[in-house]
Short mmCIF file of C-alpha atoms and ligand atoms in Angstrom, two decimals:
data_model
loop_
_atom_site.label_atom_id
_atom_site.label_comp_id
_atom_site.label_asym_id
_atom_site.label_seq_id
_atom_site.Cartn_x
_atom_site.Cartn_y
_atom_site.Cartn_z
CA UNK A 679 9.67 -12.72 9.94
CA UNK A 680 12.72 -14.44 9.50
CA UNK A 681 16.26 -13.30 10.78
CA UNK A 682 19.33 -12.85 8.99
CA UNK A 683 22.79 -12.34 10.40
CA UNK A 684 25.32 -10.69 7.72
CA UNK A 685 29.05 -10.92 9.00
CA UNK A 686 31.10 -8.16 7.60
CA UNK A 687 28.55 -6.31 6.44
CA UNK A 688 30.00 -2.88 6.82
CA UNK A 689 32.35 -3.81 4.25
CA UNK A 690 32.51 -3.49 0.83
CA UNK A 691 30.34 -6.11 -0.57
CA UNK A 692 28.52 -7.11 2.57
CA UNK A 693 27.34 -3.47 3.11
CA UNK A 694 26.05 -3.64 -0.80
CA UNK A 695 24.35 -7.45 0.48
CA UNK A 696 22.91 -5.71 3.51
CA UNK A 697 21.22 -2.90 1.40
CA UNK A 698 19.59 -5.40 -1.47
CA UNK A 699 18.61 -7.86 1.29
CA UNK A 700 16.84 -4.81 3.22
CA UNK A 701 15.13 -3.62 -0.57
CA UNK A 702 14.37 -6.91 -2.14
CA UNK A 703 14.00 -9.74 0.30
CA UNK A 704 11.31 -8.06 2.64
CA UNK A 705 10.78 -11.79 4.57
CA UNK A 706 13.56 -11.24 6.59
CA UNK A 707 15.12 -8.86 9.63
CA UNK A 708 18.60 -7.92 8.80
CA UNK A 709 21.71 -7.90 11.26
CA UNK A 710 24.93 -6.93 10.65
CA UNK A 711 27.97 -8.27 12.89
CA UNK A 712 31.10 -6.76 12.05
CA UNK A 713 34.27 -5.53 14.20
CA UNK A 714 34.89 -2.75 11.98
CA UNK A 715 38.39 -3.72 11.47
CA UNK A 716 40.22 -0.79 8.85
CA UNK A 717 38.37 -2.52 6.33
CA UNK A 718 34.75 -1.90 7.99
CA UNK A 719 33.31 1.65 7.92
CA UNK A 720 29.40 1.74 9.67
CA UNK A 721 28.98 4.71 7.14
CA UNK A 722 28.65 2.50 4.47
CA UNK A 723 25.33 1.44 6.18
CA UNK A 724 24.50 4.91 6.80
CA UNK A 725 21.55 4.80 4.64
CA UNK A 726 20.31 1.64 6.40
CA UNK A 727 19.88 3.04 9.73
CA UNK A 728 17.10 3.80 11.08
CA UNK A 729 14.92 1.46 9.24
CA UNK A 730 13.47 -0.77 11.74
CA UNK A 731 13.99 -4.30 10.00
CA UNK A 732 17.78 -3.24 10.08
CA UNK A 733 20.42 -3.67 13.05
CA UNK A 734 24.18 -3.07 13.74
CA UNK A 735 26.35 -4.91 15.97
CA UNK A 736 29.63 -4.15 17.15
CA UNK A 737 31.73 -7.67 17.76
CA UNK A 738 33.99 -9.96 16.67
CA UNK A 739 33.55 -13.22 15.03
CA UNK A 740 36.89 -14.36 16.95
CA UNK A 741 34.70 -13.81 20.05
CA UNK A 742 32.69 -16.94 20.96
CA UNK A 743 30.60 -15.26 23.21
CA UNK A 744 29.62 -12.51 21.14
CA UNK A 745 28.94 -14.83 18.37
CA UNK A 746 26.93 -17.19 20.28
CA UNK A 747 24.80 -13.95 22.08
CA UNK A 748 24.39 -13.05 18.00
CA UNK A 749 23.10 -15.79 16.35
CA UNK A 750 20.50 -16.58 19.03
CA UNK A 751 17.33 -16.69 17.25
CA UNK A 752 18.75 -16.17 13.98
CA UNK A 753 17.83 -18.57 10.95
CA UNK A 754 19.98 -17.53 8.20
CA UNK A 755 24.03 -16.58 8.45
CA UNK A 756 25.88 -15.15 5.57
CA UNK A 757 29.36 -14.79 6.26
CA UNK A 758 31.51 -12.34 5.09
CA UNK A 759 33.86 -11.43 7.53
CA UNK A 760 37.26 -11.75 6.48
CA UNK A 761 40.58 -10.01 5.96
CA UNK A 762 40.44 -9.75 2.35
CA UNK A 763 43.72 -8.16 0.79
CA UNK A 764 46.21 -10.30 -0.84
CA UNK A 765 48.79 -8.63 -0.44
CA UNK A 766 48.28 -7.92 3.40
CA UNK A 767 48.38 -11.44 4.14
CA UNK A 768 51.83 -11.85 2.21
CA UNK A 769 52.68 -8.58 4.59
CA UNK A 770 51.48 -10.34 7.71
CA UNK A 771 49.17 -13.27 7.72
CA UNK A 772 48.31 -13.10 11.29
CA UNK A 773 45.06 -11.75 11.22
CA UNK A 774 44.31 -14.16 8.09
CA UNK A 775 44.82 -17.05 10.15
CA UNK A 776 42.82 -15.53 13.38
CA UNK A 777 39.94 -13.98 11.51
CA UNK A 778 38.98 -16.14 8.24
CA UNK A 779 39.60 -19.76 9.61
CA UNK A 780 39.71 -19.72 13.22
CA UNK A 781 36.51 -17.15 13.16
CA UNK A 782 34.47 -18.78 10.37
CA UNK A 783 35.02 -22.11 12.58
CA UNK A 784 33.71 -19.67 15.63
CA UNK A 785 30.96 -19.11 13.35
CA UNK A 786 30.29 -22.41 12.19
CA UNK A 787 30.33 -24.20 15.80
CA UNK A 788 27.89 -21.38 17.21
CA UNK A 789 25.41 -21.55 14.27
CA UNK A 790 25.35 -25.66 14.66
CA UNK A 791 24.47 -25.04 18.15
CA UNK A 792 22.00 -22.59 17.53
CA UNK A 793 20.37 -24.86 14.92
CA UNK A 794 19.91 -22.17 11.90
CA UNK A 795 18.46 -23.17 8.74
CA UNK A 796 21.04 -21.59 6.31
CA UNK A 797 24.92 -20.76 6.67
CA UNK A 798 26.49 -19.26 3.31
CA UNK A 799 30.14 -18.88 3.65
CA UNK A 800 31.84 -16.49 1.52
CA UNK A 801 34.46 -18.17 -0.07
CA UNK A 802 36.34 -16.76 -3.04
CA UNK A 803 37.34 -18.29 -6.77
CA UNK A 804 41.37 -17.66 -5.32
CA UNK A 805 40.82 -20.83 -3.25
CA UNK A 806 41.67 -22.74 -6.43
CA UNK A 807 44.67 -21.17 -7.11
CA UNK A 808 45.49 -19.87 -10.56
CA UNK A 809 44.63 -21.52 -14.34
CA UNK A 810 46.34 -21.29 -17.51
CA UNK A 811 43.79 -22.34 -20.08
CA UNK A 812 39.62 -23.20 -18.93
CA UNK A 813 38.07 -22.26 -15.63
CA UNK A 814 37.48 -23.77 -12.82
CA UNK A 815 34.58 -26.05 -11.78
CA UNK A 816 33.27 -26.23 -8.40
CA UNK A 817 34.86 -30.00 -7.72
CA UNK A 818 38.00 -28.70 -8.88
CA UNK A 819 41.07 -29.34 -6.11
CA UNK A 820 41.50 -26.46 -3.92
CA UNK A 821 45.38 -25.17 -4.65
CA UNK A 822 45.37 -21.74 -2.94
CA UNK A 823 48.37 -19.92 -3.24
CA UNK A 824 48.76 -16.65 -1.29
CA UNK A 825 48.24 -16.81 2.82
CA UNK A 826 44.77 -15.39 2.09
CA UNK A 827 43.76 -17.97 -0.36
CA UNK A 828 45.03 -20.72 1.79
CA UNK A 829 43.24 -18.71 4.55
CA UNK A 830 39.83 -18.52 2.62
CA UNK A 831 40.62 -22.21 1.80
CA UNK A 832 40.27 -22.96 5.34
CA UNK A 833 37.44 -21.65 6.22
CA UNK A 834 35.57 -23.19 2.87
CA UNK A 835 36.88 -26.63 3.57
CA UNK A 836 35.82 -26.14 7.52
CA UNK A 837 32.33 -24.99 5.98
CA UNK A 838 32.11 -28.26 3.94
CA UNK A 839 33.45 -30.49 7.00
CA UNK A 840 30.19 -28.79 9.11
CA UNK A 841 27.93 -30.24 6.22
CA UNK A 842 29.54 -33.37 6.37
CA UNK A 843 30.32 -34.34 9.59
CA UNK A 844 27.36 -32.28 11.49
CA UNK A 845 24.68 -31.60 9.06
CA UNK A 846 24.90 -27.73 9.17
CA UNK A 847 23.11 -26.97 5.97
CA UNK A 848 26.45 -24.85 4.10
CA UNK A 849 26.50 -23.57 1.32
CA UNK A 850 29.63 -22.18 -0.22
CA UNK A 851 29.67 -19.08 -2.62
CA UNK A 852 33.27 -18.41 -4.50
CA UNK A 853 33.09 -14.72 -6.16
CA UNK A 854 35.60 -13.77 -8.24
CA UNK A 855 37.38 -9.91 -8.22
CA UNK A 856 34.61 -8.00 -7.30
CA UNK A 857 34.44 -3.99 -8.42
CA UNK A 858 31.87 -1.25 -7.16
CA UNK A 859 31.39 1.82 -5.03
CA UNK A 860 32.52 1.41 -2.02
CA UNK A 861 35.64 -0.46 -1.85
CA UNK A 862 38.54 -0.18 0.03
CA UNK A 863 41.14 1.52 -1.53
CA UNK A 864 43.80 -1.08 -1.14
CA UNK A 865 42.64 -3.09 -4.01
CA UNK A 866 43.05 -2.58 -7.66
CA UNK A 867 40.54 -0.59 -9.14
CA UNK A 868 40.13 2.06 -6.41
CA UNK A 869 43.67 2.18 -5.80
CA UNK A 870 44.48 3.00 -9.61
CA UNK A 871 41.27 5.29 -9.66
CA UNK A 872 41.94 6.99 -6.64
CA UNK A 873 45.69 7.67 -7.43
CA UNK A 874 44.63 8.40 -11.13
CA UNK A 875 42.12 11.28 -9.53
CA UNK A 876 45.71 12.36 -7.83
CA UNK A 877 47.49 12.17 -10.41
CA UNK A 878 49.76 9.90 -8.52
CA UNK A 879 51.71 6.59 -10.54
CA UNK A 880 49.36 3.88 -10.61
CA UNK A 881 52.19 0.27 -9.63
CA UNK A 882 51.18 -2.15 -11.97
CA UNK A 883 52.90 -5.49 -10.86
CA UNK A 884 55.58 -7.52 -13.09
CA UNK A 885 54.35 -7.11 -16.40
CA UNK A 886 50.67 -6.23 -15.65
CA UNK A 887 49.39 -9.38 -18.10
CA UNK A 888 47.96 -11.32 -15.11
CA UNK A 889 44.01 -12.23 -15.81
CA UNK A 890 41.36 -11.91 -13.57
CA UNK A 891 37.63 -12.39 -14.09
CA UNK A 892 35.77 -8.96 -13.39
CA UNK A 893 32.27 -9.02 -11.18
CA UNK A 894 30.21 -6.24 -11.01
CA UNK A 895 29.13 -5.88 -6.84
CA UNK A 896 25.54 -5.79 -7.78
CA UNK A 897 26.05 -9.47 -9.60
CA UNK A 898 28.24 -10.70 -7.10
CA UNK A 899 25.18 -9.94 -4.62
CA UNK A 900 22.57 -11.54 -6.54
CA UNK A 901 24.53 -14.56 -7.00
CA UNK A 902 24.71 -15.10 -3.28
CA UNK A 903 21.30 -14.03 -2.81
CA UNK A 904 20.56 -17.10 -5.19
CA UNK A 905 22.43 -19.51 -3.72
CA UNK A 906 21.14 -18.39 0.01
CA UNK A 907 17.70 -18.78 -1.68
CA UNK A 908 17.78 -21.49 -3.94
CA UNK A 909 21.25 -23.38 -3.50
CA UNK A 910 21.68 -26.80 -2.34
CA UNK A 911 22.65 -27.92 1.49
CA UNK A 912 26.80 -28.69 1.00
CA UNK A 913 27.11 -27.23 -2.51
CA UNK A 914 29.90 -24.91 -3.70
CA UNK A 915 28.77 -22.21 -6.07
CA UNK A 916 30.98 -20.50 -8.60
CA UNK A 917 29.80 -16.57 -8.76
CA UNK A 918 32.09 -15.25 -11.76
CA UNK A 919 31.75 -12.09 -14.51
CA UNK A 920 32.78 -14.13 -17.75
CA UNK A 921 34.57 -11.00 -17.93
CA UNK A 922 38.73 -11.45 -18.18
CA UNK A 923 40.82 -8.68 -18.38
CA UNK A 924 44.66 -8.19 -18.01
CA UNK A 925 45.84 -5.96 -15.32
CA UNK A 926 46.74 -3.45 -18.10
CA UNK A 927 43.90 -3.26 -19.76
CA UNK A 928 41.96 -2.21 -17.11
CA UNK A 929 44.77 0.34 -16.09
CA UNK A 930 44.53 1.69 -19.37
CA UNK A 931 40.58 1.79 -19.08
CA UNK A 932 40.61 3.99 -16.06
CA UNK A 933 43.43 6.12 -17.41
CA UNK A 934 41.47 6.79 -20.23
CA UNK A 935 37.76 7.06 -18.88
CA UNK A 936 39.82 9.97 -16.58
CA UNK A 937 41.75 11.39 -19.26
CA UNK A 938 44.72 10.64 -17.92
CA UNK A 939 48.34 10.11 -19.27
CA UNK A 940 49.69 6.26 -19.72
CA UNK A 941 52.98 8.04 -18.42
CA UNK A 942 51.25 7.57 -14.64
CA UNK A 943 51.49 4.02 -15.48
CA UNK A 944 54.83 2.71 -13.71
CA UNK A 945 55.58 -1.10 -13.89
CA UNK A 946 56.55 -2.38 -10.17
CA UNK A 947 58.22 -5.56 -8.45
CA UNK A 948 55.54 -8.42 -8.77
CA UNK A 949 53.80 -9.84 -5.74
CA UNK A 950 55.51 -12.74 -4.69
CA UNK A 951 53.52 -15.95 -5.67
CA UNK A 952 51.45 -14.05 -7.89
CA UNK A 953 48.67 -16.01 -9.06
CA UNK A 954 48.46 -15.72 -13.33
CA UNK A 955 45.02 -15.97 -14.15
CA UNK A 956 41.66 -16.88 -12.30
CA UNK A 957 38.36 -18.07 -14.58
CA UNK A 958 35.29 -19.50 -13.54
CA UNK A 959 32.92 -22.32 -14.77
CA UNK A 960 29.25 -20.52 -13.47
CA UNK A 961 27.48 -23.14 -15.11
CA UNK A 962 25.97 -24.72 -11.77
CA UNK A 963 24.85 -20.90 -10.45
CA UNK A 964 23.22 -20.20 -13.85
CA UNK A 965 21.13 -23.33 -13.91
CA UNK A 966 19.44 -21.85 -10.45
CA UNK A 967 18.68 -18.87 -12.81
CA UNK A 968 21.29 -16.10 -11.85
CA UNK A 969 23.24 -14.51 -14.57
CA UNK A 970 25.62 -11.58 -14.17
CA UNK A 971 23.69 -8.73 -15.77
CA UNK A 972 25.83 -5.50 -15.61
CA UNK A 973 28.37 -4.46 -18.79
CA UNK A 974 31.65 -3.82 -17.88
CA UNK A 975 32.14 -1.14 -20.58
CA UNK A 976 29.66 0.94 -19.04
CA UNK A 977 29.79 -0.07 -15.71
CA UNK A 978 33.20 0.59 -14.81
CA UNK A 979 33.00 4.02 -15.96
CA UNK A 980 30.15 4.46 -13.53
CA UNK A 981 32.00 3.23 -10.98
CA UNK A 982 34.90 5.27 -11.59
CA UNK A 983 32.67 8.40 -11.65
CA UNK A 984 31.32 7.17 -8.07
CA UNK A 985 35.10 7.37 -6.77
CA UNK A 986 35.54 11.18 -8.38
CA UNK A 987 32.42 12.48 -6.58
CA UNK A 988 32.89 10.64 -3.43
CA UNK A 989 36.54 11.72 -2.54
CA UNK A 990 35.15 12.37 1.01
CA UNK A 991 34.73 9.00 1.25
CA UNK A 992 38.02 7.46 0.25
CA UNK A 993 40.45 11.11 0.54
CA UNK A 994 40.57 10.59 4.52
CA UNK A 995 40.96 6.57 4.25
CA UNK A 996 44.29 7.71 2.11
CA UNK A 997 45.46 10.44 3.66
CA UNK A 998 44.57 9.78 7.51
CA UNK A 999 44.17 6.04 8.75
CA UNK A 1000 46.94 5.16 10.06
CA UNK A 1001 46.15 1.28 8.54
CA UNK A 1002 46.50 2.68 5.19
CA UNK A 1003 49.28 5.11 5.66
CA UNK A 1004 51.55 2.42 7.31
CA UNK A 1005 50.56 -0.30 5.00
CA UNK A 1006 50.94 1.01 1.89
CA UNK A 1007 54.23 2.93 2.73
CA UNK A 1008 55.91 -0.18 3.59
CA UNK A 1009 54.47 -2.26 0.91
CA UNK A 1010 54.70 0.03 -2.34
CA UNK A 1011 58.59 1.01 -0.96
CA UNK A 1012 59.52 -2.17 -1.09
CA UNK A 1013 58.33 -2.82 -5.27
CA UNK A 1014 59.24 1.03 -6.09
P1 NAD B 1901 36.25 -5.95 3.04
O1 NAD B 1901 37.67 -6.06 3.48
O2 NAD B 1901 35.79 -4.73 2.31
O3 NAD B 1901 35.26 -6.12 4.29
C1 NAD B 1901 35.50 -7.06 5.30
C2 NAD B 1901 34.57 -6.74 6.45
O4 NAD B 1901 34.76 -7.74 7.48
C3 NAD B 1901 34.87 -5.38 7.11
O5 NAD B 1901 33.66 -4.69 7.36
C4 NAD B 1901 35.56 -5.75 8.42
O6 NAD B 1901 35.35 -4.79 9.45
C5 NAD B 1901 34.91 -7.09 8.74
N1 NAD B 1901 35.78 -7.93 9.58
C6 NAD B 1901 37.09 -8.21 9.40
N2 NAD B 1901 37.53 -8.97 10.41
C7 NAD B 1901 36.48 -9.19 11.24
C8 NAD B 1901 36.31 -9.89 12.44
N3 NAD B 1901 37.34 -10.53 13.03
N4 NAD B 1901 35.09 -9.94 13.01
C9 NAD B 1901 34.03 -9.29 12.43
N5 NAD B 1901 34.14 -8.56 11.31
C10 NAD B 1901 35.36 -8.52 10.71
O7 NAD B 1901 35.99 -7.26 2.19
P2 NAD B 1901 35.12 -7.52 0.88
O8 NAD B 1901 35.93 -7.20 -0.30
O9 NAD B 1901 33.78 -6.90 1.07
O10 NAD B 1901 34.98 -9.11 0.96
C11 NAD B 1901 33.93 -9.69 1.72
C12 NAD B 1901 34.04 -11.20 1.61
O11 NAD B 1901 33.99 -11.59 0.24
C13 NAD B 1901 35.34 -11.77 2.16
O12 NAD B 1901 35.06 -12.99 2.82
C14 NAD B 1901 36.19 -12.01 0.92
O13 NAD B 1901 37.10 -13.07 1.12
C15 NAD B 1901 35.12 -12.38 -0.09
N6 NAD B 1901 35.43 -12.10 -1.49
C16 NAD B 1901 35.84 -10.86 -1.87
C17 NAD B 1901 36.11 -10.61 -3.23
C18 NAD B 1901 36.56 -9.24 -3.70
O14 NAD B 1901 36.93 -9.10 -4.87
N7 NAD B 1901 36.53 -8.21 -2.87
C19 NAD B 1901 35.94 -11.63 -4.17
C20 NAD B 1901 35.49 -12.89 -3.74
C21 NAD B 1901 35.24 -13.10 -2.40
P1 TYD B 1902 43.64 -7.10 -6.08
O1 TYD B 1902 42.63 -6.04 -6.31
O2 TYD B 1902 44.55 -6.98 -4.89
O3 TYD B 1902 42.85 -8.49 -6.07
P2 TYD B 1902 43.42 -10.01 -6.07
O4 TYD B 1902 44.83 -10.00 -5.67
O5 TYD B 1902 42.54 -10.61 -5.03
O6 TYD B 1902 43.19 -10.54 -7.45
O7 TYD B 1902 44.55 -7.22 -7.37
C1 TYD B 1902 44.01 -7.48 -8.65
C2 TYD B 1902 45.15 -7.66 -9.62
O8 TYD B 1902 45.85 -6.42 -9.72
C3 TYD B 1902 46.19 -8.67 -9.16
O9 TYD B 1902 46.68 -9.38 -10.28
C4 TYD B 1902 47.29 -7.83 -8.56
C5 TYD B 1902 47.23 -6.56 -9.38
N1 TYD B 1902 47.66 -5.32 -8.66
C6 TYD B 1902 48.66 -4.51 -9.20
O10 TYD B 1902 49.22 -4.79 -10.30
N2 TYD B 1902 49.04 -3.40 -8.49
C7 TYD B 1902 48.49 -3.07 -7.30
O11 TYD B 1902 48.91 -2.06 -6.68
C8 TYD B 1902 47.44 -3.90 -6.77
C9 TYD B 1902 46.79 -3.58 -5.46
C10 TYD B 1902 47.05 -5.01 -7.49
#
């Protein structure tokens, strides 16, 4: 059987990777390396355990040793590991730096040694930077923006250089916003769902008319799945929803699936660099026979009604890490 190492799997959508590689793709052993930064929860796996193709390790991928120790043996990588909140990194981008390009090279350097068969890096569509009109092709320019798209740049052009320059057979997913059960609730649509629940004001930045392309987690994981499967050595794929929709919108959509007020709706200082619009060419992904399958009209309701049964799983995230308390104090005072 073969082995497969997931970085940042007890994270949002690596934990949902972990749990359809464990279901669907029985050929391999599955272990998940994550530090379980604020981001990383192990209960997210908690369903996982016990099941004896499945493993959890605790470690860093900043820590060469620990990295090296993990990959021994292994034949395929997928690497999600990352701080992944854009407005963190224009907080602090220390850990950006540390974690998504020093640590993917980490990974990169011990998985060339170790001679594995398949690395797929985790990249995201932000790494291009933001569109006004089209989408964005996989040999588009790379013009990230924010200190986590420059970040995730990084690591995706470090991927590429490991093709290049040493062979390592890369290849490079870019996902675009990603929604699902699960998610931290940092990010848009839990945060607005979460504080909708709470009846709390939901801070919709500038004029809330940005664009981004919506992917259901369950597409988002069969997309990589494809390209770890099928994709080509040193290939980028594009893994995108077709599915744009202003900030707004989707505020009003939650408001609305909750049957709540628009007056929680309060219109906030924009995030500084704030990229307009992201879209996606998925041509390339499609023709390997992926295609995103879930409706957004129905599926983001679901997904809401996931967050308002599961307030034990977000309600003490909110109300009692001190990551979440801190961070969001000092961000959302500054736009109030
Ligand atoms: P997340 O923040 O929910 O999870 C990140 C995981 O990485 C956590 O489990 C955390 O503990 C772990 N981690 C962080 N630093 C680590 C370190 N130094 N060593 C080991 N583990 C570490 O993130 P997510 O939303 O699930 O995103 C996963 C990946 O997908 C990231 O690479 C992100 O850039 C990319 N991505 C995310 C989206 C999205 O919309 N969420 C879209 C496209 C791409
Ligand atoms: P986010 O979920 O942080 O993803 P990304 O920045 O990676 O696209 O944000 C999605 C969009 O929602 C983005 O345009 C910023 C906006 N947004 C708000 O208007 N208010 C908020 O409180 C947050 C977190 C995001």
């Amino acid at each position: 059987m073969k082995k497969m190492l997931i970085t940042g799997g007890a994270g949002f959508i690596g934990s949902h990777f972990a749990r359809y590689a464990l279901r669907h793709l029985p050929q391999f052993q599955i272990t998940v390396f994550d530090a379980l930064t604020y981001a990383g929860n192990r209960a997210n796996l908690s369903d996982l355990e016990g099941d004896p193709r499945f493993k959890f390790i605790h470690g860093d991928v900043r820590d060469k040793a620990a990295v090296s120790e993990a990959v021994q043996g292994t034949h395929y990588v997928v690497h999600f590991a990352a701080e992944s909140h854009v407005d963190r990194s224009i907080h602090n981008p220390d850990a950006f730096v540390t974690t998504d390009v020093y640590g993917t090279y980490v990974m990169l350097e011990a998985c060339l040694k170790a001679k594995i068969e398949r690395f797929v890096h985790i990249s995201t569509d932000e790494v291009y930077g933001t569109i006004e009109q089209g989408a964005f092709t996989e040999t588009d320019p790379l013009h990230p923006n924010s200190p986590y798209a420059s970040s995730k740049a990084g690591a995706d052009l470090m991927a590429r250089a490991y093709f290049q320059t040493y062979g390592l057979p890369v290849v490079i997913t870019r996902g675009s916003n990603t929604y699902g059960s699960h998610q931290y609730p940092e990010k848009l649509i839990p945060l607005f769902v979460t504080n909708a629940l709470e009846d709390k004001l939901l801070p919709v930045y500038g004029d809330g008319h940005q664009v981004r392309d919506w992917l259901h987690v369950m597409d988002h994981v069969t997309g990589i799945a494809t390209a770890l499967l099928k994709g080509e050595p040193g290939q980028a794929y594009n893994v995108g929803g077709d599915n744009e929709r202003l900030n707004i919108e989707i505020t009003k959509m939650i408001l609305k699936t909750l049957g709540k007020p628009e007056s929680l709706i309060r219109y906030v200082t924009d995030r500084p660099g704030h990229d307009r619009r992201y879209a996606l060419d998925t041509s390339k992904l499609r023709a390997l026979g992926w295609q995103p399958k879930m409706d957004f009209e129905t599926a983001l309701p679901e997904v809401i009604r996931w967050y308002a049964q599961n307030q034990d799983w977000w309600q003490p995230i909110k109300t009692q890490h001190e990551a979440y308390t801190a961070f969001s104090k000092a961000w959302y005072e500054e736009r109030a």
